[in-house]
C-alpha cells in the first residue's frame, strides 16, 4: 500500500498540515443564518459560537470534517456495509454481513421518526461537513487508497455513526454460549460428567469474582425470590440438551462473521475491550463540600481517538437559556456526548443490559431454496426482501477506480431477508435442508432517538430535566453518572429492556432455555418479546419494556457516593442465578445474564470506603490518583492461595514433589517477591510510562518500582500458566480444547474453584477435577502442586526463547520487568506512519518508537482489570502476548464548584490528520496520567484561542 508514489503524496500532505496558517481566516458559508466563529486553542480544541443551535451544528460538522473526516468516512461505511468501496476487496465479506445486519436501515427508521426540529439540526451538521468537503483537499489516507473524492455526508450517515457506537456498546450474540453449552453437554454424555453444570456452574458463571455493587439493596418493586446459598447452585438445572440442528446453524453463522470487526465485541462477550469506570462523591465526603464526578470510558485505543474535544456555544434561547456545553464529541455526530454545561456534568459507563436475542426460526422456502416466511404459532409470516449491490475499490494505482462487484449471490448476501416480528431484524443463517434459520431481534433495529437524548442533555439545568432527557435514550445501554452545582448526584441505568413473554407469564424460561442462549422462534415456548401493554414515555421499541422505576438508579445516596465499572449494579447475579428476582405484580425480573466485570469496581469501592473510614475529605487530586491506580485486585484476592501452597510445601510431611518445588531457589525467590508485592503494576524501566512521570524526561525507576514491576510480571505469567494448567487442561482432557471460555470467565471459574475448595475438593459442580496431579491422592496437595508447578513452569518460560526479545534468556528474576511485556501500539487502520509508533517499517513523524527490536509499542503501566485498565490475553505465553489495545478513551474529573472546575485528557489528540501538531500531542500526558484543564464557560475558552475561523453567510 505504501508505494514510493504514495509515500511522496503523504510527505506533501504532512507538509501541508504542518504549514497550515494560524492567522484568522474568514470563510463564506451561505448555509448559515448568521455569522459564527470557531476558535482553536493550542491543543486543537475548537470553541464553536453561533446565534442558533443549527448554525452551531453546521460549524461543528465543519470542524469535525476538518480534523477527522477519514475516521468519519470509515465509521459510516463500516456501519453501512460500503467499506470495500473505500479500502478494497478485503472488506467485501464484512460489507455483506453489515448489510445483512442492517444498522443503516435502522438509522433510516430513526430519521423518519425524528422531530422536524431535530432533523433540521442534524441536516445542518451534514451541511457543515459537506461545506468542508467542497472547499478543502481530502486527508492523506485517501492518497494511500488511490482516491481523490469522497461521497457527500448525509443526515443518515450521522445516525449511522450514532447507531454504530450504541451498537458496539450493547449488541451481543447468543451464538458462542449456545455452541459451548452444546459441546459441553455432548462431551459430558460421552465421558460421564454433567456438561450443563460445567457450563452454568463452573465456566460460564453468572456470579462475578467480587461482590461490590453500585446500588446496594435496590429492589425493583417486587419481592425477591430467596437467594440460594448453595455453592453448587446455577440457573441451568432445567436446561435440555441443545438440538444438533441449532448447533450447526450457530457454528455456520459464527464461521461467517469470525474476523469481522463489526461482530468482534459480540463474539468476545465479557472479554470485550468495551467498558468504563465512573464514580461520583457527594459534597458530604469532599474537602470543598462540592460533588466530584470522575469518568473514564474504555474503548479501542486507535488513531484517531474515538472522541474529539469541542466546546459548543449557542446564544439561541430555549426555555430562557442559551447553550454552553463542553466535553467530548463523536466525529460524525452533533452535540457533546460526555461533558459539562454551566450547571451539570455527566459521564457514562457501559451496562450489559440484554437487548439482543437470537431465534431459531422454522422457514418457508421457495423453489430456489430462499426463505419467504417464518412459521409462528403455525401461521406463515412473510419476510421482507431487500436486494443489495456492492462496490469495491480496486487499489490498482488508478485514481477513483471503484467498480460494482457482482460476485455476491442472492443466498450469500445479495438478498437480505427481514423478519418484522423480530423488530425488523434479519435472517442471518439458513439451513435449507431442514427449513430452519437464525434471526436476530435487537432493540437497536428500531427508530431509536439517542441523538435526541444527548441534544437535550447538552441543555439541561437540573436533575428533573436530565431524567426526562434520558427517556429518549432508547438503546446502547449506559450507566449515567450525574452531578450538578446544586449538590445533587445521581446514577441511572438507561435504555429500553425488552420483556420476554416466558419470563413474564410463565415465571421461568420456556423449555428451560434462558435468554442468553438461542431461543425458539416458533412461539411454542413463549420466547418472543411481549407486545406493548404499558407504553413508556418516548418509547421507541414496539414491545413491552421495563419502566424506569424498575431500572437500577439512585439519587443522592445515603452513603455519599456511588461507583460503577460495568459491574452488576444491584447484585442480581451474586448467587449465580440472574433469574430469581420478581417484578412488581409478578414475572421474572431480568436485566442480563451476569458474568460482569467486578474487579475494577471492587478496587474503586475499597479506596473510597477507605477514605470514608479514615475521615479523609476527598479532593479532585485524589480522584485523579484513583484513575491512575494500577493495583491488581485479582492478585490481592487470589495470590494468598499460591502463598499458602508454598507454605504447605515447606511443612513437615509434604509430598515429595511438593517439597521439591518449595526447595527450588527460583520458586522461593519468586514467592518472596510476590509476598512483598504491593500489587502495583508498574513498568520498571526507564523508557516506560508510569503515572506521574514527566513524559518529556522519563525518569529511571526506583528500586521499589522495579520490585513491583518484577512481581507484576511473575504474577501475570503465573496466572496465565495456572489457567492453562487447570481450566484449559481439564477441557482438553475431555476433548473440549476448542471450546475454552474467554479470559474473564476462565479466571472467574478458577477463582471459584479456589474460593470453594473446602466444599468442592478440587472438582467443579460438573464433577470434573480441575487440579490434576498424577500420583497425589490428597486433593489439597494436588491443588498446591498444580499452583506451585505453574509458578515453576512460568519462570522457566520467562527464560526461554518465547521471551528472548524481552529478557534475553536471563534466569535473573530482577530482569523480568513488566514494561518489557506490557506495551501498546496505537493502531491506525492503514498502519505505517499513521500508527504510533510507526509500523510497517515507516517511522512516526511524532518521534515515538517501538520499545526494542521484536517488541513493538510503548511500555505502559497497568494490567488486566485494574482501575487504570490495560487488558490483555490472560492466556499469554510469549513476549508479545501481554500487549493491550484498549483503555480510557477519555479521562475526566470535574468538581461542581459554582464555576465547574474540570480536567480531561485524550489518548492521542484532537486532529486525525497526519502531520497536524494535534495528532498525538495529548498522548504523552495520557500515558503518564496527566490532564488538560477543561474550561467550562465559552467566554473564557475563547480567550485561549490561537487560531480563529470566522464564518459569514
Coordinates of C-alpha atoms in Angstrom, one line a residue, residues 289-492:
X289 CA -18.2 20.4 50.1
X290 CA -19.0 20.0 46.4
X291 CA -19.6 16.8 44.4
X292 CA -16.8 15.4 42.3
X293 CA -17.6 13.3 39.2
X294 CA -14.9 11.0 37.6
X295 CA -15.3 9.1 34.4
X296 CA -13.1 7.2 32.0
X297 CA -14.8 5.2 29.2
X298 CA -12.8 2.3 27.9
X299 CA -12.8 1.8 24.2
X300 CA -10.4 0.8 21.4
X301 CA -7.1 2.9 21.7
X302 CA -6.8 3.6 18.0
X303 CA -5.8 6.6 16.0
X304 CA -7.6 8.9 15.6
X305 CA -9.1 8.6 19.1
X306 CA -12.8 7.7 19.4
X307 CA -13.6 11.2 20.8
X308 CA -12.8 14.8 19.9
X309 CA -12.9 17.7 22.4
X310 CA -15.2 20.5 21.4
X311 CA -16.9 23.5 23.1
X312 CA -20.4 24.5 21.8
X313 CA -21.9 27.9 22.5
X314 CA -25.3 28.8 21.0
X315 CA -26.9 32.1 22.1
X316 CA -30.3 30.8 20.9
X317 CA -32.7 30.9 23.9
X318 CA -34.5 27.7 24.7
X319 CA -36.5 27.7 27.9
X320 CA -34.9 31.0 28.6
X321 CA -31.3 29.7 28.4
X322 CA -28.5 29.7 25.8
X323 CA -26.4 26.5 25.3
X324 CA -22.8 26.5 26.6
X325 CA -21.5 22.9 26.8
X326 CA -18.1 21.3 26.5
X327 CA -16.5 17.9 26.7
X328 CA -16.0 15.2 24.1
X329 CA -17.9 14.6 20.9
X330 CA -18.2 11.7 18.4
X331 CA -16.9 12.7 15.0
X332 CA -19.8 12.3 12.6
X333 CA -22.5 13.4 15.1
X334 CA -23.5 16.8 16.5
X335 CA -23.6 17.6 20.2
X336 CA -21.5 16.6 23.2
X337 CA -21.7 13.0 24.4
X338 CA -19.9 13.3 27.7
X339 CA -19.1 16.6 29.4
X340 CA -20.4 19.6 31.3
X341 CA -22.6 22.6 30.7
X342 CA -22.7 25.5 33.2
X343 CA -24.7 23.7 35.9
X344 CA -24.3 19.9 35.2
X345 CA -21.7 17.3 34.4
X346 CA -22.4 13.8 33.3
X347 CA -20.5 10.6 32.4
X348 CA -21.3 7.1 31.3
X349 CA -20.2 3.5 31.6
X350 CA -21.5 0.6 29.6
X351 CA -24.2 -1.5 31.0
X352 CA -24.6 -5.1 29.8
X353 CA -28.4 -5.0 29.5
X354 CA -29.6 -7.9 27.4
X355 CA -31.3 -6.3 24.4
X356 CA -30.5 -8.9 21.8
X357 CA -32.0 -12.4 21.2
X358 CA -31.1 -14.9 18.5
X359 CA -34.1 -17.0 17.4
X360 CA -34.2 -20.3 15.6
X361 CA -36.9 -20.0 13.0
X362 CA -38.9 -22.5 11.0
X363 CA -38.8 -21.2 7.4
X364 CA -41.0 -21.5 4.3
X365 CA -38.7 -21.7 1.3
X366 CA -39.5 -21.0 -2.4
X367 CA -38.4 -23.3 -5.2
X368 CA -35.0 -21.7 -5.2
X369 CA -34.4 -22.5 -1.6
X370 CA -34.8 -18.9 -0.4
X371 CA -36.9 -18.1 2.6
X372 CA -40.2 -16.3 2.0
X373 CA -41.8 -16.6 5.5
X374 CA -41.2 -17.8 9.1
X375 CA -43.8 -20.1 10.7
X376 CA -45.0 -18.7 14.1
X377 CA -47.8 -20.5 16.0
X378 CA -48.5 -22.4 12.9
X379 CA -49.0 -19.3 10.7
X380 CA -46.8 -18.2 7.9
X381 CA -45.5 -14.6 8.5
X382 CA -44.0 -13.1 5.3
X383 CA -40.4 -11.9 5.2
X384 CA -39.3 -8.6 3.6
X385 CA -36.7 -8.9 0.8
X386 CA -34.1 -6.3 0.2
X387 CA -31.7 -6.6 -2.8
X388 CA -28.1 -5.5 -2.3
X389 CA -25.4 -4.3 -4.6
X390 CA -21.7 -3.8 -3.7
X391 CA -18.8 -1.7 -4.9
X392 CA -15.1 -2.3 -4.5
X393 CA -12.1 0.0 -4.7
X394 CA -9.6 -1.8 -7.0
X395 CA -6.4 -0.2 -5.4
X396 CA -4.5 -0.7 -8.7
X397 CA -2.9 2.7 -8.9
X398 CA -5.7 4.2 -11.0
X399 CA -7.4 7.1 -9.3
X400 CA -11.0 6.5 -8.1
X401 CA -11.2 3.0 -9.7
X402 CA -14.3 1.8 -7.8
X403 CA -16.4 -0.7 -9.6
X404 CA -19.5 -2.8 -9.0
X405 CA -18.9 -6.3 -7.7
X406 CA -21.4 -8.9 -8.9
X407 CA -19.8 -11.9 -7.2
X408 CA -22.3 -12.0 -4.3
X409 CA -25.2 -14.3 -5.0
X410 CA -28.6 -13.9 -3.6
X411 CA -28.2 -16.6 -1.0
X412 CA -24.8 -15.3 0.1
X413 CA -25.7 -11.6 0.8
X414 CA -27.1 -10.3 -2.5
X415 CA -30.5 -10.6 -0.9
X416 CA -31.4 -9.7 2.7
X417 CA -34.4 -11.3 4.5
X418 CA -36.0 -9.2 7.2
X419 CA -38.4 -10.6 9.9
X420 CA -40.9 -7.9 11.0
X421 CA -41.7 -9.9 14.2
X422 CA -38.1 -9.5 15.3
X423 CA -38.1 -5.7 15.4
X424 CA -37.3 -5.7 11.7
X425 CA -34.2 -7.9 12.4
X426 CA -32.6 -10.1 9.7
X427 CA -32.3 -13.8 8.9
X428 CA -28.6 -14.4 9.3
X429 CA -28.3 -18.1 8.6
X430 CA -30.3 -20.6 6.6
X431 CA -30.4 -24.4 6.7
X432 CA -32.3 -25.2 3.5
X433 CA -32.2 -28.9 4.1
X434 CA -34.1 -28.6 7.4
X435 CA -36.0 -25.4 6.6
X436 CA -34.5 -23.8 9.6
X437 CA -32.7 -20.5 10.1
X438 CA -31.5 -18.0 12.7
X439 CA -32.8 -14.5 13.1
X440 CA -31.8 -11.6 15.4
X441 CA -34.1 -9.4 17.4
X442 CA -32.4 -6.2 18.7
X443 CA -33.7 -3.0 20.2
X444 CA -31.3 -1.0 18.1
X445 CA -33.1 -2.0 14.9
X446 CA -36.0 0.3 15.9
X447 CA -36.5 4.0 15.3
X448 CA -34.4 4.9 18.4
X449 CA -33.7 8.6 19.4
X450 CA -30.4 8.5 21.3
X451 CA -29.2 11.6 19.4
X452 CA -32.2 13.5 20.7
X453 CA -31.3 12.4 24.2
X454 CA -27.9 13.9 24.0
X455 CA -29.2 17.1 22.3
X456 CA -31.4 17.6 25.4
X457 CA -28.7 16.6 27.9
X458 CA -26.5 19.3 26.5
X459 CA -29.0 21.9 27.6
X460 CA -30.3 20.5 30.9
X461 CA -30.1 22.7 34.0
X462 CA -31.3 20.3 36.8
X463 CA -31.9 16.7 37.7
X464 CA -35.5 16.6 36.6
X465 CA -34.6 17.8 33.1
X466 CA -31.8 15.2 33.0
X467 CA -34.1 12.4 33.8
X468 CA -36.5 13.5 31.2
X469 CA -33.7 13.6 28.6
X470 CA -32.8 10.0 29.4
X471 CA -36.3 8.8 28.3
X472 CA -35.1 9.4 24.7
X473 CA -32.1 7.2 25.2
X474 CA -33.6 4.1 23.8
X475 CA -30.7 1.8 23.2
X476 CA -26.9 1.4 23.7
X477 CA -27.5 0.9 27.5
X478 CA -25.3 3.1 29.7
X479 CA -24.9 3.8 33.4
X480 CA -25.3 7.5 33.5
X481 CA -23.5 9.4 36.3
X482 CA -24.8 12.9 37.1
X483 CA -23.7 15.8 39.3
X484 CA -24.7 19.4 39.5
X485 CA -23.7 22.7 41.1
X486 CA -26.7 22.5 43.4
X487 CA -25.1 19.5 45.1
X488 CA -27.1 16.6 43.7
X489 CA -25.6 13.3 42.5
X490 CA -27.4 10.5 40.7
X491 CA -27.0 7.2 38.9
X492 CA -29.3 5.9 36.2

